[in-house]
Amino acid sequence: MKSFILYCTAIFLTTMTFAQGMVDPKPVEENRYEGKEQDPYLFQDFAKAVATKFKTGETEEYLLNYNGYTNAFEIMHDGKLCEMNATYFDVIEVAEYTPSKSYSDKFVSPSLKFVKGVNASAPRKFSVVIVEDESATLYKDFAVKISTREMNDPIRGVVERESFSPSFHYYIKLGDETKPIGLGKQKVVNQLADDKVSSYMKKNKLKIKTEKELVQVVAYYAGLQGAAPLASASSK
């Protein structure tokens, strides 16, 4: 973790000046996860991001990472690791990033667009919007929990090891209704319940094992609803 922080500090000092409009960054303990395996971050390194305020149209640039355990963006401010105050932002876009090694490439998008309030039950939460359309919106949440397992140590005997376990949860919003969806052919068939979608997947030999395939099917489904589907959010 220390090397990670030092690396990000170096980037901050040499390549970027943070926006001056940032309000009340909250310092966090850099070593709070010491002893735990892996880490709770979405990116390997801090990534450049543009944060937008819809009410004013203002944008600010940051170097940040997303912590799936605390559901918060983290930045370097005055050489300290801090939680970003994202209260006044509606969209945070990351054009390029190196994904964490903790999860598979099947979950990776070329870019990420965090949007606040996509999930009506959590209006202050940011979710990653993947497909935007009047008929269907596909988004995902990145979540991390701590898992504990017992291991035999030749000296200490049975010891407990804690590690971060990352996961992605996909949702599709159809009109005013939001349903969980995910990777896997049967999950898509169950939620979309459309014979044309089933035929489309069969014709194109799609088993929905990757996010890319899921995006392809949802975009096709949106087109069936009478509106031309927009490009995936990650390609904008």
PDB file of C-alpha atoms in Angstrom:
ATOM      1  CA  MET A   1       0.000   0.000   0.000  1.00  0.00           C
ATOM      2  CA  LYS A   2       2.854   2.392   0.828  1.00  0.00           C
ATOM      3  CA  SER A   3       4.430   1.996  -2.615  1.00  0.00           C
ATOM      4  CA  PHE A   4       1.010   2.599  -4.158  1.00  0.00           C
ATOM      5  CA  ILE A   5       0.603   5.861  -2.251  1.00  0.00           C
ATOM      6  CA  LEU A   6       4.133   7.026  -3.100  1.00  0.00           C
ATOM      7  CA  TYR A   7       3.531   6.306  -6.770  1.00  0.00           C
ATOM      8  CA  CYS A   8       0.308   8.296  -6.801  1.00  0.00           C
ATOM      9  CA  THR A   9       1.905  11.187  -4.921  1.00  0.00           C
ATOM     10  CA  ALA A  10       4.627  11.362  -7.548  1.00  0.00           C
ATOM     11  CA  ILE A  11       2.038  11.521 -10.324  1.00  0.00           C
ATOM     12  CA  PHE A  12       0.179  14.271  -8.502  1.00  0.00           C
ATOM     13  CA  LEU A  13       3.293  16.404  -8.066  1.00  0.00           C
ATOM     14  CA  THR A  14       4.542  16.032 -11.614  1.00  0.00           C
ATOM     15  CA  THR A  15       1.550  15.815 -13.927  1.00  0.00           C
ATOM     16  CA  MET A  16      -1.560  17.393 -12.492  1.00  0.00           C
ATOM     17  CA  THR A  17      -2.986  20.180 -10.369  1.00  0.00           C
ATOM     18  CA  PHE A  18      -6.217  19.374  -8.598  1.00  0.00           C
ATOM     19  CA  ALA A  19      -9.233  21.578  -9.005  1.00  0.00           C
ATOM     20  CA  GLN A  20      -9.524  24.384  -6.516  1.00  0.00           C
ATOM     21  CA  GLY A  21     -13.254  23.908  -6.008  1.00  0.00           C
ATOM     22  CA  MET A  22     -12.850  20.736  -4.003  1.00  0.00           C
ATOM     23  CA  VAL A  23     -14.661  20.950  -0.661  1.00  0.00           C
ATOM     24  CA  ASP A  24     -13.543  19.346   2.604  1.00  0.00           C
ATOM     25  CA  PRO A  25     -11.466  16.333   1.540  1.00  0.00           C
ATOM     26  CA  LYS A  26     -11.435  13.811   4.378  1.00  0.00           C
ATOM     27  CA  PRO A  27      -7.996  12.364   5.259  1.00  0.00           C
ATOM     28  CA  VAL A  28      -7.885   8.590   5.690  1.00  0.00           C
ATOM     29  CA  GLU A  29      -5.328   6.340   7.345  1.00  0.00           C
ATOM     30  CA  GLU A  30      -2.969   5.103   4.639  1.00  0.00           C
ATOM     31  CA  ASN A  31      -2.116   1.892   6.497  1.00  0.00           C
ATOM     32  CA  ARG A  32      -5.666   0.993   7.520  1.00  0.00           C
ATOM     33  CA  TYR A  33      -5.650  -2.129   5.347  1.00  0.00           C
ATOM     34  CA  GLU A  34      -2.228  -3.378   6.391  1.00  0.00           C
ATOM     35  CA  GLY A  35      -2.206  -7.145   6.854  1.00  0.00           C
ATOM     36  CA  LYS A  36      -5.117  -7.764   4.520  1.00  0.00           C
ATOM     37  CA  GLU A  37      -4.533  -9.508   1.211  1.00  0.00           C
ATOM     38  CA  GLN A  38      -5.242  -7.688  -2.064  1.00  0.00           C
ATOM     39  CA  ASP A  39      -6.814  -4.226  -1.886  1.00  0.00           C
ATOM     40  CA  PRO A  40     -10.287  -2.715  -2.250  1.00  0.00           C
ATOM     41  CA  TYR A  41      -9.574  -0.453  -5.229  1.00  0.00           C
ATOM     42  CA  LEU A  42     -11.065  -0.483  -8.702  1.00  0.00           C
ATOM     43  CA  PHE A  43      -7.847   0.719 -10.383  1.00  0.00           C
ATOM     44  CA  GLN A  44      -4.230  -0.330  -9.989  1.00  0.00           C
ATOM     45  CA  ASP A  45      -3.126   3.312  -9.937  1.00  0.00           C
ATOM     46  CA  PHE A  46      -4.846   6.657  -9.600  1.00  0.00           C
ATOM     47  CA  ALA A  47      -6.619   7.558 -12.863  1.00  0.00           C
ATOM     48  CA  LYS A  48      -7.397  10.915 -14.440  1.00  0.00           C
ATOM     49  CA  ALA A  49     -11.055  11.814 -14.128  1.00  0.00           C
ATOM     50  CA  VAL A  50     -13.386  14.655 -15.077  1.00  0.00           C
ATOM     51  CA  ALA A  51     -16.145  15.478 -12.598  1.00  0.00           C
ATOM     52  CA  THR A  52     -19.213  17.383 -13.831  1.00  0.00           C
ATOM     53  CA  LYS A  53     -21.828  19.438 -12.015  1.00  0.00           C
ATOM     54  CA  PHE A  54     -25.070  19.280 -14.008  1.00  0.00           C
ATOM     55  CA  LYS A  55     -26.626  22.382 -12.458  1.00  0.00           C
ATOM     56  CA  THR A  56     -23.796  24.679 -13.508  1.00  0.00           C
ATOM     57  CA  GLY A  57     -22.070  22.685 -16.238  1.00  0.00           C
ATOM     58  CA  GLU A  58     -18.761  23.154 -14.433  1.00  0.00           C
ATOM     59  CA  THR A  59     -16.107  20.479 -14.690  1.00  0.00           C
ATOM     60  CA  GLU A  60     -13.115  19.717 -12.492  1.00  0.00           C
ATOM     61  CA  GLU A  61     -10.227  17.316 -13.008  1.00  0.00           C
ATOM     62  CA  TYR A  62      -8.850  14.889 -10.455  1.00  0.00           C
ATOM     63  CA  LEU A  63      -6.548  11.957 -10.025  1.00  0.00           C
ATOM     64  CA  LEU A  64      -8.602   9.407  -8.157  1.00  0.00           C
ATOM     65  CA  ASN A  65      -9.356   5.808  -7.371  1.00  0.00           C
ATOM     66  CA  TYR A  66     -12.595   4.152  -6.314  1.00  0.00           C
ATOM     67  CA  ASN A  67     -12.709   2.190  -3.069  1.00  0.00           C
ATOM     68  CA  GLY A  68     -15.328  -0.555  -3.361  1.00  0.00           C
ATOM     69  CA  TYR A  69     -15.196  -1.301   0.374  1.00  0.00           C
ATOM     70  CA  THR A  70     -16.109   2.236   1.472  1.00  0.00           C
ATOM     71  CA  ASN A  71     -17.983   3.186  -1.732  1.00  0.00           C
ATOM     72  CA  ALA A  72     -15.961   6.374  -1.967  1.00  0.00           C
ATOM     73  CA  PHE A  73     -13.588   8.060  -4.387  1.00  0.00           C
ATOM     74  CA  GLU A  74     -10.094   8.677  -3.010  1.00  0.00           C
ATOM     75  CA  ILE A  75      -7.603  11.325  -4.078  1.00  0.00           C
ATOM     76  CA  MET A  76      -4.248  12.735  -3.030  1.00  0.00           C
ATOM     77  CA  HIS A  77      -4.548  16.193  -1.477  1.00  0.00           C
ATOM     78  CA  ASP A  78      -1.572  18.076  -0.035  1.00  0.00           C
ATOM     79  CA  GLY A  79       0.376  14.823  -0.095  1.00  0.00           C
ATOM     80  CA  LYS A  80      -2.252  12.964   1.930  1.00  0.00           C
ATOM     81  CA  LEU A  81      -4.661  10.240   0.936  1.00  0.00           C
ATOM     82  CA  CYS A  82      -8.217  11.589   1.289  1.00  0.00           C
ATOM     83  CA  GLU A  83     -11.786  10.692   0.531  1.00  0.00           C
ATOM     84  CA  MET A  84     -13.084  12.995  -2.165  1.00  0.00           C
ATOM     85  CA  ASN A  85     -16.157  15.049  -1.391  1.00  0.00           C
ATOM     86  CA  ALA A  86     -18.327  14.140  -4.392  1.00  0.00           C
ATOM     87  CA  THR A  87     -21.477  15.764  -3.014  1.00  0.00           C
ATOM     88  CA  TYR A  88     -21.680  18.455  -5.685  1.00  0.00           C
ATOM     89  CA  PHE A  89     -20.866  16.232  -8.667  1.00  0.00           C
ATOM     90  CA  ASP A  90     -23.336  14.307 -10.785  1.00  0.00           C
ATOM     91  CA  VAL A  91     -21.024  12.506 -13.230  1.00  0.00           C
ATOM     92  CA  ILE A  92     -17.399  11.398 -12.928  1.00  0.00           C
ATOM     93  CA  GLU A  93     -15.799  10.087 -16.113  1.00  0.00           C
ATOM     94  CA  VAL A  94     -12.559   8.129 -16.387  1.00  0.00           C
ATOM     95  CA  ALA A  95     -11.294   7.917 -19.964  1.00  0.00           C
ATOM     96  CA  GLU A  96      -8.378   5.561 -19.344  1.00  0.00           C
ATOM     97  CA  TYR A  97      -7.406   3.345 -16.437  1.00  0.00           C
ATOM     98  CA  THR A  98      -5.503   0.230 -15.502  1.00  0.00           C
ATOM     99  CA  PRO A  99      -7.906  -2.188 -13.817  1.00  0.00           C
ATOM    100  CA  SER A 100      -7.071  -3.786 -10.504  1.00  0.00           C
ATOM    101  CA  LYS A 101      -5.480  -7.197 -10.717  1.00  0.00           C
ATOM    102  CA  SER A 102      -8.070  -8.428  -8.241  1.00  0.00           C
ATOM    103  CA  TYR A 103     -10.741  -9.063 -10.860  1.00  0.00           C
ATOM    104  CA  SER A 104     -11.026 -10.708 -14.253  1.00  0.00           C
ATOM    105  CA  ASP A 105     -10.718  -8.973 -17.626  1.00  0.00           C
ATOM    106  CA  LYS A 106     -14.253 -10.111 -18.419  1.00  0.00           C
ATOM    107  CA  PHE A 107     -15.517  -7.208 -16.279  1.00  0.00           C
ATOM    108  CA  VAL A 108     -13.373  -4.515 -17.918  1.00  0.00           C
ATOM    109  CA  SER A 109     -14.782  -1.609 -19.964  1.00  0.00           C
ATOM    110  CA  PRO A 110     -12.586   0.685 -22.114  1.00  0.00           C
ATOM    111  CA  SER A 111     -13.618   3.666 -19.978  1.00  0.00           C
ATOM    112  CA  LEU A 112     -15.911   4.304 -17.017  1.00  0.00           C
ATOM    113  CA  LYS A 113     -18.756   6.726 -16.461  1.00  0.00           C
ATOM    114  CA  PHE A 114     -19.921   7.039 -12.849  1.00  0.00           C
ATOM    115  CA  VAL A 115     -23.409   8.562 -12.574  1.00  0.00           C
ATOM    116  CA  LYS A 116     -25.124   9.555  -9.344  1.00  0.00           C
ATOM    117  CA  GLY A 117     -28.671   8.441  -8.617  1.00  0.00           C
ATOM    118  CA  VAL A 118     -29.153   5.824 -11.337  1.00  0.00           C
ATOM    119  CA  ASN A 119     -30.379   3.510  -8.608  1.00  0.00           C
ATOM    120  CA  ALA A 120     -33.518   5.184  -7.249  1.00  0.00           C
ATOM    121  CA  SER A 121     -33.153   3.392  -3.907  1.00  0.00           C
ATOM    122  CA  ALA A 122     -29.711   4.977  -3.407  1.00  0.00           C
ATOM    123  CA  PRO A 123     -29.945   8.508  -4.889  1.00  0.00           C
ATOM    124  CA  ARG A 124     -26.538   9.636  -3.575  1.00  0.00           C
ATOM    125  CA  LYS A 125     -24.646   6.595  -4.771  1.00  0.00           C
ATOM    126  CA  PHE A 126     -22.527   6.557  -7.940  1.00  0.00           C
ATOM    127  CA  SER A 127     -23.001   3.623 -10.315  1.00  0.00           C
ATOM    128  CA  VAL A 128     -21.104   2.822 -13.498  1.00  0.00           C
ATOM    129  CA  VAL A 129     -23.430   3.343 -16.461  1.00  0.00           C
ATOM    130  CA  ILE A 130     -22.563   1.041 -19.356  1.00  0.00           C
ATOM    131  CA  VAL A 131     -25.453   1.487 -21.808  1.00  0.00           C
ATOM    132  CA  GLU A 132     -27.715   4.554 -21.888  1.00  0.00           C
ATOM    133  CA  ASP A 133     -30.992   4.398 -23.774  1.00  0.00           C
ATOM    134  CA  GLU A 134     -34.549   5.621 -23.325  1.00  0.00           C
ATOM    135  CA  SER A 135     -35.712   2.007 -23.335  1.00  0.00           C
ATOM    136  CA  ALA A 136     -32.958   0.299 -21.351  1.00  0.00           C
ATOM    137  CA  THR A 137     -30.133   1.438 -19.117  1.00  0.00           C
ATOM    138  CA  LEU A 138     -27.451  -1.019 -18.089  1.00  0.00           C
ATOM    139  CA  TYR A 139     -25.289  -0.208 -15.080  1.00  0.00           C
ATOM    140  CA  LYS A 140     -23.090  -1.933 -12.543  1.00  0.00           C
ATOM    141  CA  ASP A 141     -21.867  -1.480  -8.987  1.00  0.00           C
ATOM    142  CA  PHE A 142     -18.397  -2.412  -7.802  1.00  0.00           C
ATOM    143  CA  ALA A 143     -18.463  -3.835  -4.289  1.00  0.00           C
ATOM    144  CA  VAL A 144     -15.769  -5.261  -2.027  1.00  0.00           C
ATOM    145  CA  LYS A 145     -16.172  -7.279   1.147  1.00  0.00           C
ATOM    146  CA  ILE A 146     -13.656  -8.780   3.560  1.00  0.00           C
ATOM    147  CA  SER A 147     -13.381 -12.554   3.564  1.00  0.00           C
ATOM    148  CA  THR A 148     -11.771 -14.516   6.387  1.00  0.00           C
ATOM    149  CA  ARG A 149     -10.235 -17.961   6.065  1.00  0.00           C
ATOM    150  CA  GLU A 150      -8.208 -20.168   8.384  1.00  0.00           C
ATOM    151  CA  MET A 151      -4.739 -21.381   7.492  1.00  0.00           C
ATOM    152  CA  ASN A 152      -2.273 -23.676   9.240  1.00  0.00           C
ATOM    153  CA  ASP A 153       0.979 -21.972  10.161  1.00  0.00           C
ATOM    154  CA  PRO A 154       3.849 -24.319  11.187  1.00  0.00           C
ATOM    155  CA  ILE A 155       4.819 -21.981  14.038  1.00  0.00           C
ATOM    156  CA  ARG A 156       1.636 -20.228  15.122  1.00  0.00           C
ATOM    157  CA  GLY A 157      -0.815 -23.004  14.364  1.00  0.00           C
ATOM    158  CA  VAL A 158      -4.197 -22.055  12.950  1.00  0.00           C
ATOM    159  CA  VAL A 159      -4.301 -18.385  11.937  1.00  0.00           C
ATOM    160  CA  GLU A 160      -6.940 -16.282  10.254  1.00  0.00           C
ATOM    161  CA  ARG A 161      -6.203 -14.482   7.004  1.00  0.00           C
ATOM    162  CA  GLU A 162      -8.326 -11.576   5.824  1.00  0.00           C
ATOM    163  CA  SER A 163      -8.556 -10.586   2.178  1.00  0.00           C
ATOM    164  CA  PHE A 164     -10.638  -8.245   0.043  1.00  0.00           C
ATOM    165  CA  SER A 165     -13.079  -9.999  -2.276  1.00  0.00           C
ATOM    166  CA  PRO A 166     -14.247  -7.781  -5.172  1.00  0.00           C
ATOM    167  CA  SER A 167     -17.423  -8.318  -7.165  1.00  0.00           C
ATOM    168  CA  PHE A 168     -19.562  -6.595  -9.784  1.00  0.00           C
ATOM    169  CA  HIS A 169     -23.348  -6.449  -9.664  1.00  0.00           C
ATOM    170  CA  TYR A 170     -25.211  -5.626 -12.878  1.00  0.00           C
ATOM    171  CA  TYR A 171     -28.660  -4.053 -13.185  1.00  0.00           C
ATOM    172  CA  ILE A 172     -30.917  -3.207 -16.097  1.00  0.00           C
ATOM    173  CA  LYS A 173     -33.420  -0.377 -15.885  1.00  0.00           C
ATOM    174  CA  LEU A 174     -36.454  -0.863 -18.126  1.00  0.00           C
ATOM    175  CA  GLY A 175     -38.667   2.204 -17.885  1.00  0.00           C
ATOM    176  CA  ASP A 176     -39.306   2.712 -14.179  1.00  0.00           C
ATOM    177  CA  GLU A 177     -38.422  -0.862 -13.260  1.00  0.00           C
ATOM    178  CA  THR A 178     -34.918  -1.963 -12.284  1.00  0.00           C
ATOM    179  CA  LYS A 179     -33.915  -5.618 -12.279  1.00  0.00           C
ATOM    180  CA  PRO A 180     -30.678  -7.382 -11.379  1.00  0.00           C
ATOM    181  CA  ILE A 181     -28.976  -8.951 -14.367  1.00  0.00           C
ATOM    182  CA  GLY A 182     -25.566 -10.465 -14.844  1.00  0.00           C
ATOM    183  CA  LEU A 183     -23.133 -12.426 -16.910  1.00  0.00           C
ATOM    184  CA  GLY A 184     -24.574 -15.728 -18.041  1.00  0.00           C
ATOM    185  CA  LYS A 185     -26.943 -16.569 -20.870  1.00  0.00           C
ATOM    186  CA  GLN A 186     -29.768 -17.769 -18.649  1.00  0.00           C
ATOM    187  CA  LYS A 187     -29.735 -14.624 -16.493  1.00  0.00           C
ATOM    188  CA  VAL A 188     -30.188 -12.468 -19.579  1.00  0.00           C
ATOM    189  CA  VAL A 189     -32.951 -14.684 -20.970  1.00  0.00           C
ATOM    190  CA  ASN A 190     -34.789 -14.622 -17.649  1.00  0.00           C
ATOM    191  CA  GLN A 191     -34.724 -10.845 -17.280  1.00  0.00           C
ATOM    192  CA  LEU A 192     -35.314  -9.705 -20.863  1.00  0.00           C
ATOM    193  CA  ALA A 193     -37.823 -12.462 -21.675  1.00  0.00           C
ATOM    194  CA  ASP A 194     -37.804 -11.746 -25.398  1.00  0.00           C
ATOM    195  CA  ASP A 195     -37.710 -14.461 -28.067  1.00  0.00           C
ATOM    196  CA  LYS A 196     -35.902 -12.149 -30.482  1.00  0.00           C
ATOM    197  CA  VAL A 197     -33.131 -11.641 -27.925  1.00  0.00           C
ATOM    198  CA  SER A 198     -32.802 -15.396 -27.481  1.00  0.00           C
ATOM    199  CA  SER A 199     -32.592 -15.847 -31.249  1.00  0.00           C
ATOM    200  CA  TYR A 200     -30.047 -13.050 -31.514  1.00  0.00           C
ATOM    201  CA  MET A 201     -27.815 -14.659 -28.898  1.00  0.00           C
ATOM    202  CA  LYS A 202     -28.101 -18.038 -30.590  1.00  0.00           C
ATOM    203  CA  LYS A 203     -27.384 -16.632 -34.051  1.00  0.00           C
ATOM    204  CA  ASN A 204     -24.304 -14.757 -32.808  1.00  0.00           C
ATOM    205  CA  LYS A 205     -23.177 -17.585 -30.515  1.00  0.00           C
ATOM    206  CA  LEU A 206     -23.235 -15.330 -27.468  1.00  0.00           C
ATOM    207  CA  LYS A 207     -22.948 -17.024 -24.094  1.00  0.00           C
ATOM    208  CA  ILE A 208     -22.690 -13.714 -22.189  1.00  0.00           C
ATOM    209  CA  LYS A 209     -19.478 -14.598 -20.408  1.00  0.00           C
ATOM    210  CA  THR A 210     -18.088 -11.075 -20.670  1.00  0.00           C
ATOM    211  CA  GLU A 211     -19.363  -7.556 -20.083  1.00  0.00           C
ATOM    212  CA  LYS A 212     -18.760  -6.805 -23.760  1.00  0.00           C
ATOM    213  CA  GLU A 213     -21.273  -9.495 -24.767  1.00  0.00           C
ATOM    214  CA  LEU A 214     -23.788  -8.266 -22.195  1.00  0.00           C
ATOM    215  CA  VAL A 215     -23.526  -4.732 -23.615  1.00  0.00           C
ATOM    216  CA  GLN A 216     -24.061  -6.076 -27.129  1.00  0.00           C
ATOM    217  CA  VAL A 217     -27.271  -7.882 -26.172  1.00  0.00           C
ATOM    218  CA  VAL A 218     -28.716  -5.009 -24.118  1.00  0.00           C
ATOM    219  CA  ALA A 219     -28.027  -2.554 -26.965  1.00  0.00           C
ATOM    220  CA  TYR A 220     -29.815  -4.915 -29.353  1.00  0.00           C
ATOM    221  CA  TYR A 221     -32.753  -5.225 -26.961  1.00  0.00           C
ATOM    222  CA  ALA A 222     -33.012  -1.437 -26.663  1.00  0.00           C
ATOM    223  CA  GLY A 223     -33.193  -1.205 -30.447  1.00  0.00           C
ATOM    224  CA  LEU A 224     -36.152  -3.592 -30.467  1.00  0.00           C
ATOM    225  CA  GLN A 225     -38.137  -1.223 -28.258  1.00  0.00           C
ATOM    226  CA  GLY A 226     -38.538   1.321 -31.062  1.00  0.00           C
ATOM    227  CA  ALA A 227     -35.680   3.725 -30.356  1.00  0.00           C
ATOM    228  CA  ALA A 228     -32.249   3.629 -31.916  1.00  0.00           C
ATOM    229  CA  PRO A 229     -29.886   2.512 -29.117  1.00  0.00           C
ATOM    230  CA  LEU A 230     -27.238   4.934 -28.010  1.00  0.00           C
ATOM    231  CA  ALA A 231     -23.598   3.943 -27.966  1.00  0.00           C
ATOM    232  CA  SER A 232     -22.462   2.295 -24.793  1.00  0.00           C
ATOM    233  CA  ALA A 233     -21.558   4.824 -22.125  1.00  0.00           C
ATOM    234  CA  SER A 234     -18.030   3.444 -21.959  1.00  0.00           C
ATOM    235  CA  SER A 235     -17.409   4.302 -25.617  1.00  0.00           C
ATOM    236  CA  LYS A 236     -18.367   7.973 -25.341  1.00  0.00           C
TER     237      LYS A 236
END
